[in-house]
Short mmCIF file of N, CA, C and O in Angstrom, two decimals:
data_model
loop_
_atom_site.label_atom_id
_atom_site.label_comp_id
_atom_site.label_asym_id
_atom_site.label_seq_id
_atom_site.Cartn_x
_atom_site.Cartn_y
_atom_site.Cartn_z
N MET O 1 0.84 -1.18 0.00
CA MET O 1 0.00 0.00 0.00
C MET O 1 0.89 1.25 0.00
O MET O 1 1.86 1.34 0.74
N VAL O 2 0.53 2.19 -0.86
CA VAL O 2 1.25 3.46 -0.93
C VAL O 2 0.54 4.46 -0.02
O VAL O 2 -0.68 4.59 -0.07
N ASN O 3 1.31 5.14 0.82
CA ASN O 3 0.76 6.16 1.70
C ASN O 3 1.22 7.54 1.24
O ASN O 3 2.27 7.68 0.62
N GLN O 4 0.41 8.55 1.59
CA GLN O 4 0.84 9.92 1.34
C GLN O 4 2.02 10.21 2.26
O GLN O 4 2.15 9.61 3.33
N GLU O 5 2.89 11.12 1.83
CA GLU O 5 4.12 11.37 2.57
C GLU O 5 3.90 12.17 3.85
O GLU O 5 4.64 12.02 4.82
N VAL O 6 2.92 13.07 3.84
CA VAL O 6 2.57 13.86 5.03
C VAL O 6 1.06 13.78 5.21
O VAL O 6 0.33 13.43 4.29
N ASP O 7 0.58 14.13 6.39
CA ASP O 7 -0.85 13.96 6.65
C ASP O 7 -1.73 15.08 6.10
O ASP O 7 -2.95 14.97 6.14
N THR O 8 -1.15 16.13 5.55
CA THR O 8 -1.94 17.27 5.10
C THR O 8 -2.15 17.33 3.59
O THR O 8 -3.00 18.09 3.12
N THR O 9 -1.41 16.55 2.81
CA THR O 9 -1.56 16.59 1.36
C THR O 9 -1.02 15.30 0.75
O THR O 9 -0.26 14.58 1.38
N GLY O 10 -1.43 15.03 -0.48
CA GLY O 10 -0.92 13.87 -1.19
C GLY O 10 -1.83 12.66 -1.20
O GLY O 10 -1.51 11.63 -1.78
N CYS O 11 -3.00 12.76 -0.58
CA CYS O 11 -3.90 11.61 -0.51
C CYS O 11 -4.39 11.19 -1.90
O CYS O 11 -4.55 10.01 -2.18
N GLY O 12 -4.62 12.16 -2.79
CA GLY O 12 -5.07 11.84 -4.14
C GLY O 12 -4.01 11.07 -4.92
O GLY O 12 -4.32 10.11 -5.62
N ILE O 13 -2.77 11.49 -4.78
CA ILE O 13 -1.67 10.81 -5.47
C ILE O 13 -1.50 9.39 -4.94
O ILE O 13 -1.37 8.43 -5.70
N ALA O 14 -1.50 9.25 -3.62
CA ALA O 14 -1.35 7.91 -3.02
C ALA O 14 -2.52 7.01 -3.38
O ALA O 14 -2.33 5.82 -3.68
N THR O 15 -3.73 7.56 -3.39
CA THR O 15 -4.90 6.76 -3.76
C THR O 15 -4.82 6.34 -5.22
O THR O 15 -5.12 5.20 -5.57
N PHE O 16 -4.40 7.25 -6.09
CA PHE O 16 -4.19 6.91 -7.50
C PHE O 16 -3.16 5.78 -7.61
O PHE O 16 -3.38 4.81 -8.35
N ALA O 17 -2.07 5.89 -6.89
CA ALA O 17 -1.04 4.84 -6.92
C ALA O 17 -1.61 3.49 -6.51
O ALA O 17 -1.36 2.47 -7.16
N ASN O 18 -2.41 3.48 -5.44
CA ASN O 18 -3.00 2.22 -4.98
C ASN O 18 -3.98 1.65 -6.00
O ASN O 18 -4.00 0.44 -6.26
N ALA O 19 -4.79 2.50 -6.61
CA ALA O 19 -5.77 2.04 -7.60
C ALA O 19 -5.10 1.51 -8.86
O ALA O 19 -5.66 0.65 -9.55
N CYS O 20 -3.90 2.02 -9.16
CA CYS O 20 -3.21 1.66 -10.40
C CYS O 20 -2.04 0.70 -10.18
O CYS O 20 -1.27 0.44 -11.11
N SER O 21 -1.89 0.21 -8.97
CA SER O 21 -0.80 -0.71 -8.62
C SER O 21 0.58 -0.11 -8.91
O SER O 21 1.49 -0.80 -9.37
N ILE O 22 0.72 1.18 -8.66
CA ILE O 22 2.01 1.85 -8.77
C ILE O 22 2.69 1.70 -7.41
O ILE O 22 2.09 1.97 -6.38
N SER O 23 3.94 1.30 -7.41
CA SER O 23 4.59 0.90 -6.16
C SER O 23 5.12 2.04 -5.30
O SER O 23 5.47 1.82 -4.15
N SER O 24 5.20 3.27 -5.86
CA SER O 24 5.75 4.34 -5.03
C SER O 24 4.99 5.65 -5.22
O SER O 24 4.47 5.94 -6.30
N PHE O 25 4.96 6.42 -4.16
CA PHE O 25 4.35 7.74 -4.20
C PHE O 25 5.07 8.62 -5.21
O PHE O 25 4.44 9.34 -5.98
N GLU O 26 6.40 8.57 -5.22
CA GLU O 26 7.20 9.41 -6.10
C GLU O 26 6.89 9.16 -7.57
O GLU O 26 6.78 10.10 -8.36
N HIS O 27 6.77 7.89 -7.95
CA HIS O 27 6.45 7.55 -9.35
C HIS O 27 5.08 8.08 -9.73
O HIS O 27 4.91 8.70 -10.79
N ALA O 28 4.09 7.86 -8.88
CA ALA O 28 2.73 8.35 -9.16
C ALA O 28 2.70 9.87 -9.22
O ALA O 28 2.07 10.46 -10.11
N ARG O 29 3.38 10.52 -8.29
CA ARG O 29 3.43 11.99 -8.27
C ARG O 29 4.04 12.53 -9.54
O ARG O 29 3.51 13.46 -10.17
N GLY O 30 5.17 11.99 -9.95
CA GLY O 30 5.83 12.44 -11.17
C GLY O 30 4.96 12.27 -12.40
O GLY O 30 4.84 13.17 -13.24
N TRP O 31 4.31 11.11 -12.52
CA TRP O 31 3.44 10.83 -13.66
C TRP O 31 2.28 11.81 -13.68
O TRP O 31 1.94 12.36 -14.73
N MET O 32 1.66 12.04 -12.52
CA MET O 32 0.50 12.94 -12.46
C MET O 32 0.91 14.39 -12.72
O MET O 32 0.21 15.12 -13.43
N LEU O 33 2.03 14.83 -12.16
CA LEU O 33 2.50 16.20 -12.40
C LEU O 33 2.84 16.43 -13.88
O LEU O 33 2.49 17.46 -14.45
N ASP O 34 3.52 15.46 -14.50
CA ASP O 34 3.91 15.58 -15.91
C ASP O 34 2.71 15.76 -16.83
O ASP O 34 2.81 16.35 -17.90
N ARG O 35 1.56 15.25 -16.41
CA ARG O 35 0.34 15.30 -17.24
C ARG O 35 -0.71 16.27 -16.70
O ARG O 35 -1.85 16.25 -17.12
N SER O 36 -0.32 17.08 -15.73
CA SER O 36 -1.19 18.10 -15.12
C SER O 36 -2.44 17.50 -14.46
O SER O 36 -3.50 18.11 -14.44
N PHE O 37 -2.29 16.29 -13.89
CA PHE O 37 -3.39 15.68 -13.14
C PHE O 37 -3.34 16.05 -11.67
O PHE O 37 -4.16 15.61 -10.87
N CYS O 38 -2.35 16.85 -11.29
CA CYS O 38 -2.29 17.41 -9.95
C CYS O 38 -1.45 18.67 -10.01
O CYS O 38 -0.75 18.92 -11.00
N LYS O 39 -1.52 19.44 -8.96
CA LYS O 39 -0.73 20.67 -8.86
C LYS O 39 0.50 20.40 -8.00
O LYS O 39 0.61 19.35 -7.36
N GLN O 40 1.41 21.35 -7.97
CA GLN O 40 2.62 21.20 -7.15
C GLN O 40 2.29 20.96 -5.68
O GLN O 40 3.03 20.28 -4.98
N ASN O 41 1.15 21.49 -5.22
CA ASN O 41 0.75 21.28 -3.82
C ASN O 41 0.13 19.89 -3.62
O ASN O 41 -0.34 19.57 -2.54
N GLU O 42 0.11 19.08 -4.67
CA GLU O 42 -0.38 17.70 -4.67
C GLU O 42 -1.89 17.58 -4.55
O GLU O 42 -2.41 16.52 -4.29
N PHE O 43 -2.62 18.67 -4.77
CA PHE O 43 -4.07 18.64 -4.75
C PHE O 43 -4.59 18.03 -6.04
O PHE O 43 -4.15 18.40 -7.12
N VAL O 44 -5.54 17.09 -5.93
CA VAL O 44 -6.12 16.41 -7.09
C VAL O 44 -7.63 16.62 -7.06
O VAL O 44 -8.29 16.27 -6.08
N THR O 45 -8.20 17.16 -8.14
CA THR O 45 -9.64 17.36 -8.24
C THR O 45 -10.32 16.08 -8.71
O THR O 45 -9.65 15.16 -9.21
N ILE O 46 -11.62 16.04 -8.61
CA ILE O 46 -12.38 14.88 -9.08
C ILE O 46 -12.18 14.67 -10.59
O ILE O 46 -11.88 13.55 -11.02
N PRO O 47 -12.33 15.71 -11.43
CA PRO O 47 -12.09 15.51 -12.87
C PRO O 47 -10.66 15.05 -13.18
O PRO O 47 -10.45 14.22 -14.08
N GLN O 48 -9.67 15.59 -12.46
CA GLN O 48 -8.29 15.16 -12.68
C GLN O 48 -8.12 13.69 -12.33
O GLN O 48 -7.47 12.93 -13.07
N MET O 49 -8.69 13.25 -11.21
CA MET O 49 -8.58 11.86 -10.80
C MET O 49 -9.24 10.95 -11.82
O MET O 49 -8.68 9.92 -12.22
N LYS O 50 -10.43 11.32 -12.27
CA LYS O 50 -11.15 10.50 -13.25
C LYS O 50 -10.34 10.35 -14.53
O LYS O 50 -10.15 9.25 -15.04
N SER O 51 -9.81 11.45 -15.04
CA SER O 51 -9.02 11.41 -16.27
C SER O 51 -7.73 10.61 -16.10
O SER O 51 -7.34 9.84 -16.98
N ALA O 52 -7.06 10.79 -14.97
CA ALA O 52 -5.82 10.05 -14.71
C ALA O 52 -6.08 8.55 -14.65
O ALA O 52 -5.33 7.76 -15.24
N LEU O 53 -7.14 8.15 -13.95
CA LEU O 53 -7.48 6.73 -13.85
C LEU O 53 -7.81 6.15 -15.22
O LEU O 53 -7.39 5.04 -15.56
N GLU O 54 -8.57 6.89 -16.01
CA GLU O 54 -8.93 6.41 -17.35
C GLU O 54 -7.69 6.22 -18.22
O GLU O 54 -7.54 5.21 -18.91
N LEU O 55 -6.78 7.20 -18.18
CA LEU O 55 -5.58 7.13 -19.00
C LEU O 55 -4.67 5.99 -18.56
O LEU O 55 -4.19 5.20 -19.38
N TRP O 56 -4.42 5.87 -17.26
CA TRP O 56 -3.50 4.84 -16.77
C TRP O 56 -4.08 3.44 -16.94
O TRP O 56 -3.39 2.53 -17.38
N THR O 57 -5.35 3.25 -16.55
CA THR O 57 -5.92 1.90 -16.54
C THR O 57 -6.54 1.48 -17.87
O THR O 57 -6.68 0.29 -18.13
N GLY O 58 -6.98 2.45 -18.67
CA GLY O 58 -7.70 2.11 -19.90
C GLY O 58 -9.10 1.62 -19.62
O GLY O 58 -9.80 1.13 -20.52
N LYS O 59 -9.55 1.76 -18.38
CA LYS O 59 -10.88 1.28 -17.99
C LYS O 59 -11.88 2.43 -17.98
O LYS O 59 -11.50 3.60 -17.94
N THR O 60 -13.15 2.07 -17.99
CA THR O 60 -14.22 3.06 -17.88
C THR O 60 -14.37 3.45 -16.42
O THR O 60 -14.44 2.60 -15.53
N ILE O 61 -14.43 4.76 -16.16
CA ILE O 61 -14.59 5.29 -14.81
C ILE O 61 -15.90 6.07 -14.79
O ILE O 61 -16.11 6.95 -15.62
N THR O 62 -16.78 5.74 -13.87
CA THR O 62 -18.06 6.46 -13.77
C THR O 62 -18.15 7.16 -12.43
O THR O 62 -17.76 6.62 -11.39
N GLN O 63 -18.66 8.39 -12.47
CA GLN O 63 -18.78 9.20 -11.25
C GLN O 63 -20.18 9.07 -10.67
O GLN O 63 -21.17 9.09 -11.41
N HIS O 64 -20.26 8.96 -9.35
CA HIS O 64 -21.53 8.85 -8.64
C HIS O 64 -21.48 9.72 -7.38
O HIS O 64 -20.41 10.04 -6.88
N ASN O 65 -22.65 10.06 -6.86
CA ASN O 65 -22.75 10.90 -5.67
C ASN O 65 -23.15 10.14 -4.41
O ASN O 65 -23.26 10.75 -3.35
N SER O 66 -23.36 8.85 -4.52
CA SER O 66 -23.87 8.09 -3.39
C SER O 66 -23.09 6.80 -3.18
O SER O 66 -22.76 6.10 -4.15
N ILE O 67 -22.84 6.47 -1.94
CA ILE O 67 -22.17 5.22 -1.59
C ILE O 67 -22.98 4.01 -2.04
O ILE O 67 -22.44 2.93 -2.25
N SER O 68 -24.29 4.17 -2.23
CA SER O 68 -25.13 3.06 -2.69
C SER O 68 -24.77 2.63 -4.11
O SER O 68 -25.14 1.54 -4.53
N SER O 69 -24.01 3.45 -4.83
CA SER O 69 -23.59 3.12 -6.19
C SER O 69 -22.21 2.46 -6.23
O SER O 69 -21.65 2.24 -7.29
N LEU O 70 -21.66 2.13 -5.07
CA LEU O 70 -20.31 1.57 -4.98
C LEU O 70 -20.20 0.22 -5.68
O LEU O 70 -21.02 -0.67 -5.46
N SER O 71 -19.18 0.08 -6.55
CA SER O 71 -18.93 -1.19 -7.22
C SER O 71 -17.81 -1.94 -6.49
O SER O 71 -17.42 -1.55 -5.39
N ASP O 72 -17.26 -2.97 -7.10
CA ASP O 72 -16.20 -3.76 -6.46
C ASP O 72 -14.89 -3.00 -6.32
O ASP O 72 -14.06 -3.34 -5.48
N GLU O 73 -14.71 -1.98 -7.17
CA GLU O 73 -13.48 -1.19 -7.11
C GLU O 73 -13.82 0.27 -7.38
O GLU O 73 -14.52 0.58 -8.34
N ALA O 74 -13.31 1.16 -6.53
CA ALA O 74 -13.63 2.58 -6.67
C ALA O 74 -12.62 3.44 -5.94
O ALA O 74 -11.90 2.98 -5.06
N VAL O 75 -12.63 4.71 -6.32
CA VAL O 75 -11.87 5.73 -5.61
C VAL O 75 -12.91 6.67 -5.00
O VAL O 75 -13.83 7.12 -5.69
N LEU O 76 -12.79 6.93 -3.71
CA LEU O 76 -13.79 7.71 -2.98
C LEU O 76 -13.24 9.08 -2.60
O LEU O 76 -12.10 9.19 -2.14
N PHE O 77 -14.07 10.09 -2.78
CA PHE O 77 -13.76 11.45 -2.33
C PHE O 77 -14.65 11.67 -1.12
O PHE O 77 -15.87 11.62 -1.23
N VAL O 78 -14.05 11.89 0.04
CA VAL O 78 -14.81 11.89 1.29
C VAL O 78 -14.64 13.19 2.05
O VAL O 78 -13.68 13.94 1.86
N GLU O 79 -15.59 13.43 2.94
CA GLU O 79 -15.51 14.54 3.88
C GLU O 79 -14.65 14.07 5.04
O GLU O 79 -15.04 13.18 5.79
N TYR O 80 -13.46 14.66 5.17
CA TYR O 80 -12.49 14.21 6.17
C TYR O 80 -12.92 14.54 7.59
O TYR O 80 -12.79 13.72 8.49
N GLU O 81 -13.41 15.74 7.81
CA GLU O 81 -13.91 16.14 9.12
C GLU O 81 -15.33 16.64 8.95
O GLU O 81 -15.58 17.55 8.16
N LYS O 82 -16.24 16.07 9.69
CA LYS O 82 -17.65 16.42 9.57
C LYS O 82 -17.86 17.93 9.70
O LYS O 82 -17.35 18.57 10.61
N GLY O 83 -18.63 18.45 8.74
CA GLY O 83 -18.98 19.86 8.78
C GLY O 83 -17.89 20.82 8.31
O GLY O 83 -18.03 22.02 8.45
N THR O 84 -16.81 20.28 7.75
CA THR O 84 -15.73 21.14 7.25
C THR O 84 -15.60 20.98 5.74
O THR O 84 -16.24 20.12 5.14
N SER O 85 -14.75 21.79 5.16
CA SER O 85 -14.50 21.67 3.72
C SER O 85 -13.30 20.75 3.43
O SER O 85 -12.93 20.59 2.28
N TYR O 86 -12.72 20.14 4.45
CA TYR O 86 -11.58 19.24 4.24
C TYR O 86 -12.04 17.97 3.53
O TYR O 86 -12.97 17.30 3.99
N ARG O 87 -11.38 17.66 2.44
CA ARG O 87 -11.71 16.46 1.67
C ARG O 87 -10.50 15.54 1.62
O ARG O 87 -9.36 15.96 1.81
N HIS O 88 -10.76 14.28 1.31
CA HIS O 88 -9.73 13.25 1.38
C HIS O 88 -10.06 12.17 0.36
O HIS O 88 -11.24 11.90 0.09
N TRP O 89 -9.05 11.54 -0.22
CA TRP O 89 -9.23 10.43 -1.16
C TRP O 89 -8.94 9.10 -0.48
O TRP O 89 -8.00 9.00 0.32
N VAL O 90 -9.75 8.07 -0.80
CA VAL O 90 -9.59 6.72 -0.26
C VAL O 90 -9.83 5.74 -1.40
O VAL O 90 -10.74 5.94 -2.22
N TYR O 91 -9.06 4.66 -1.46
CA TYR O 91 -9.24 3.61 -2.46
C TYR O 91 -10.04 2.46 -1.85
O TYR O 91 -9.83 2.10 -0.69
N TYR O 92 -10.95 1.87 -2.63
CA TYR O 92 -11.79 0.78 -2.18
C TYR O 92 -11.69 -0.38 -3.17
O TYR O 92 -11.76 -0.16 -4.39
N LYS O 93 -11.51 -1.59 -2.65
CA LYS O 93 -11.51 -2.77 -3.53
C LYS O 93 -12.01 -3.98 -2.77
O LYS O 93 -11.48 -4.33 -1.71
N ASN O 94 -13.05 -4.61 -3.32
CA ASN O 94 -13.59 -5.87 -2.79
C ASN O 94 -13.85 -5.84 -1.29
O ASN O 94 -13.46 -6.73 -0.55
N GLY O 95 -14.50 -4.78 -0.82
CA GLY O 95 -14.91 -4.70 0.57
C GLY O 95 -13.87 -4.13 1.52
O GLY O 95 -14.10 -4.05 2.72
N ILE O 96 -12.71 -3.72 1.00
CA ILE O 96 -11.65 -3.18 1.84
C ILE O 96 -11.35 -1.74 1.42
O ILE O 96 -11.19 -1.44 0.24
N TYR O 97 -11.25 -0.87 2.41
CA TYR O 97 -10.91 0.54 2.19
C TYR O 97 -9.43 0.74 2.49
O TYR O 97 -8.94 0.29 3.53
N PHE O 98 -8.73 1.43 1.60
CA PHE O 98 -7.31 1.72 1.78
C PHE O 98 -7.14 3.22 1.94
O PHE O 98 -7.20 3.98 0.98
N ASP O 99 -6.97 3.64 3.18
CA ASP O 99 -6.81 5.05 3.51
C ASP O 99 -5.31 5.37 3.44
O ASP O 99 -4.52 4.74 4.14
N PRO O 100 -4.91 6.33 2.61
CA PRO O 100 -3.48 6.57 2.41
C PRO O 100 -2.79 7.42 3.48
O PRO O 100 -1.61 7.74 3.34
N LEU O 101 -3.50 7.79 4.55
CA LEU O 101 -2.85 8.56 5.60
C LEU O 101 -1.63 7.79 6.12
O LEU O 101 -1.64 6.56 6.18
N PRO O 102 -0.57 8.50 6.50
CA PRO O 102 0.70 7.85 6.86
C PRO O 102 0.62 6.80 7.96
O PRO O 102 1.44 5.90 8.00
N TRP O 103 -0.34 6.90 8.86
CA TRP O 103 -0.38 5.96 9.99
C TRP O 103 -1.17 4.69 9.69
O TRP O 103 -1.28 3.82 10.54
N TYR O 104 -1.70 4.53 8.47
CA TYR O 104 -2.38 3.29 8.09
C TYR O 104 -1.44 2.44 7.24
O TYR O 104 -0.83 2.93 6.30
N SER O 105 -1.32 1.17 7.57
CA SER O 105 -0.42 0.29 6.82
C SER O 105 -1.17 -0.81 6.07
O SER O 105 -0.56 -1.54 5.30
N GLN O 106 -2.48 -0.90 6.29
CA GLN O 106 -3.25 -1.92 5.60
C GLN O 106 -4.70 -1.47 5.48
O GLN O 106 -5.10 -0.49 6.10
N GLY O 107 -5.46 -2.19 4.67
CA GLY O 107 -6.85 -1.84 4.47
C GLY O 107 -7.71 -2.18 5.66
O GLY O 107 -7.33 -2.98 6.53
N VAL O 108 -8.89 -1.57 5.70
CA VAL O 108 -9.87 -1.80 6.77
C VAL O 108 -11.23 -2.06 6.13
O VAL O 108 -11.49 -1.68 4.99
N SER O 109 -12.12 -2.70 6.88
CA SER O 109 -13.42 -3.07 6.31
C SER O 109 -14.48 -1.97 6.43
O SER O 109 -15.53 -2.06 5.79
N THR O 110 -14.21 -0.93 7.22
CA THR O 110 -15.16 0.19 7.34
C THR O 110 -14.38 1.50 7.46
O THR O 110 -13.22 1.51 7.88
N ILE O 111 -15.05 2.59 7.08
CA ILE O 111 -14.48 3.92 7.28
C ILE O 111 -15.56 4.81 7.90
O ILE O 111 -16.75 4.56 7.72
N ALA O 112 -15.14 5.82 8.62
CA ALA O 112 -16.09 6.72 9.28
C ALA O 112 -16.36 7.98 8.46
O ALA O 112 -17.15 8.81 8.87
N TYR O 113 -15.70 8.12 7.33
CA TYR O 113 -15.87 9.31 6.51
C TYR O 113 -17.19 9.31 5.76
O TYR O 113 -17.72 8.26 5.40
N LYS O 114 -17.72 10.49 5.49
CA LYS O 114 -18.89 10.64 4.64
C LYS O 114 -18.42 10.73 3.18
O LYS O 114 -17.63 11.59 2.83
N VAL O 115 -18.90 9.82 2.34
CA VAL O 115 -18.53 9.82 0.93
C VAL O 115 -19.33 10.90 0.21
O VAL O 115 -20.56 10.94 0.29
N THR O 116 -18.62 11.81 -0.46
CA THR O 116 -19.30 12.88 -1.19
C THR O 116 -19.34 12.59 -2.69
O THR O 116 -20.26 13.03 -3.38
N ARG O 117 -18.34 11.90 -3.22
CA ARG O 117 -18.30 11.46 -4.61
C ARG O 117 -17.55 10.15 -4.66
O ARG O 117 -16.68 9.88 -3.83
N LEU O 118 -17.86 9.34 -5.67
CA LEU O 118 -17.08 8.15 -5.88
C LEU O 118 -16.89 7.93 -7.37
O LEU O 118 -17.73 8.29 -8.19
N LEU O 119 -15.75 7.35 -7.70
CA LEU O 119 -15.41 7.02 -9.07
C LEU O 119 -15.29 5.50 -9.15
O LEU O 119 -14.31 4.92 -8.66
N ASN O 120 -16.30 4.85 -9.75
CA ASN O 120 -16.24 3.41 -9.92
C ASN O 120 -15.30 3.07 -11.06
O ASN O 120 -15.32 3.71 -12.12
N ILE O 121 -14.49 2.06 -10.84
CA ILE O 121 -13.55 1.57 -11.86
C ILE O 121 -14.12 0.27 -12.42
O ILE O 121 -14.27 -0.71 -11.70
N HIS O 122 -14.46 0.28 -13.70
CA HIS O 122 -15.10 -0.87 -14.34
C HIS O 122 -14.09 -1.67 -15.16
O HIS O 122 -13.31 -1.08 -15.89
N SER O 123 -14.15 -2.98 -15.01
CA SER O 123 -13.23 -3.85 -15.77
C SER O 123 -13.54 -3.84 -17.24
O SER O 123 -14.62 -3.63 -17.67
#
């Protein structure tokens, strides 16, 4: 599992790396920066994530607003702290959530975040 390097930024890059089986944060960051899928501050928007996933994987990516639309594999854009504008990216596959925050080393079966958008990855 790839983790973001600091707890305040980089979650989109690390989540992209996990979804695409890229082994390092640095490789994913370089690839995304070279193609303008993120900014120098490592912030990744929903459209940037969708486009990056489509280009890297060659798969169809569909955007949804509800967790009820979750497929077997997805990238989730979540509300990090209830009632704030802080957002966070999390990777989901086959019932396991992979949170890229530095203190997580493996996936978990539940998350406490509110999902605001999700990008389903279709085979």
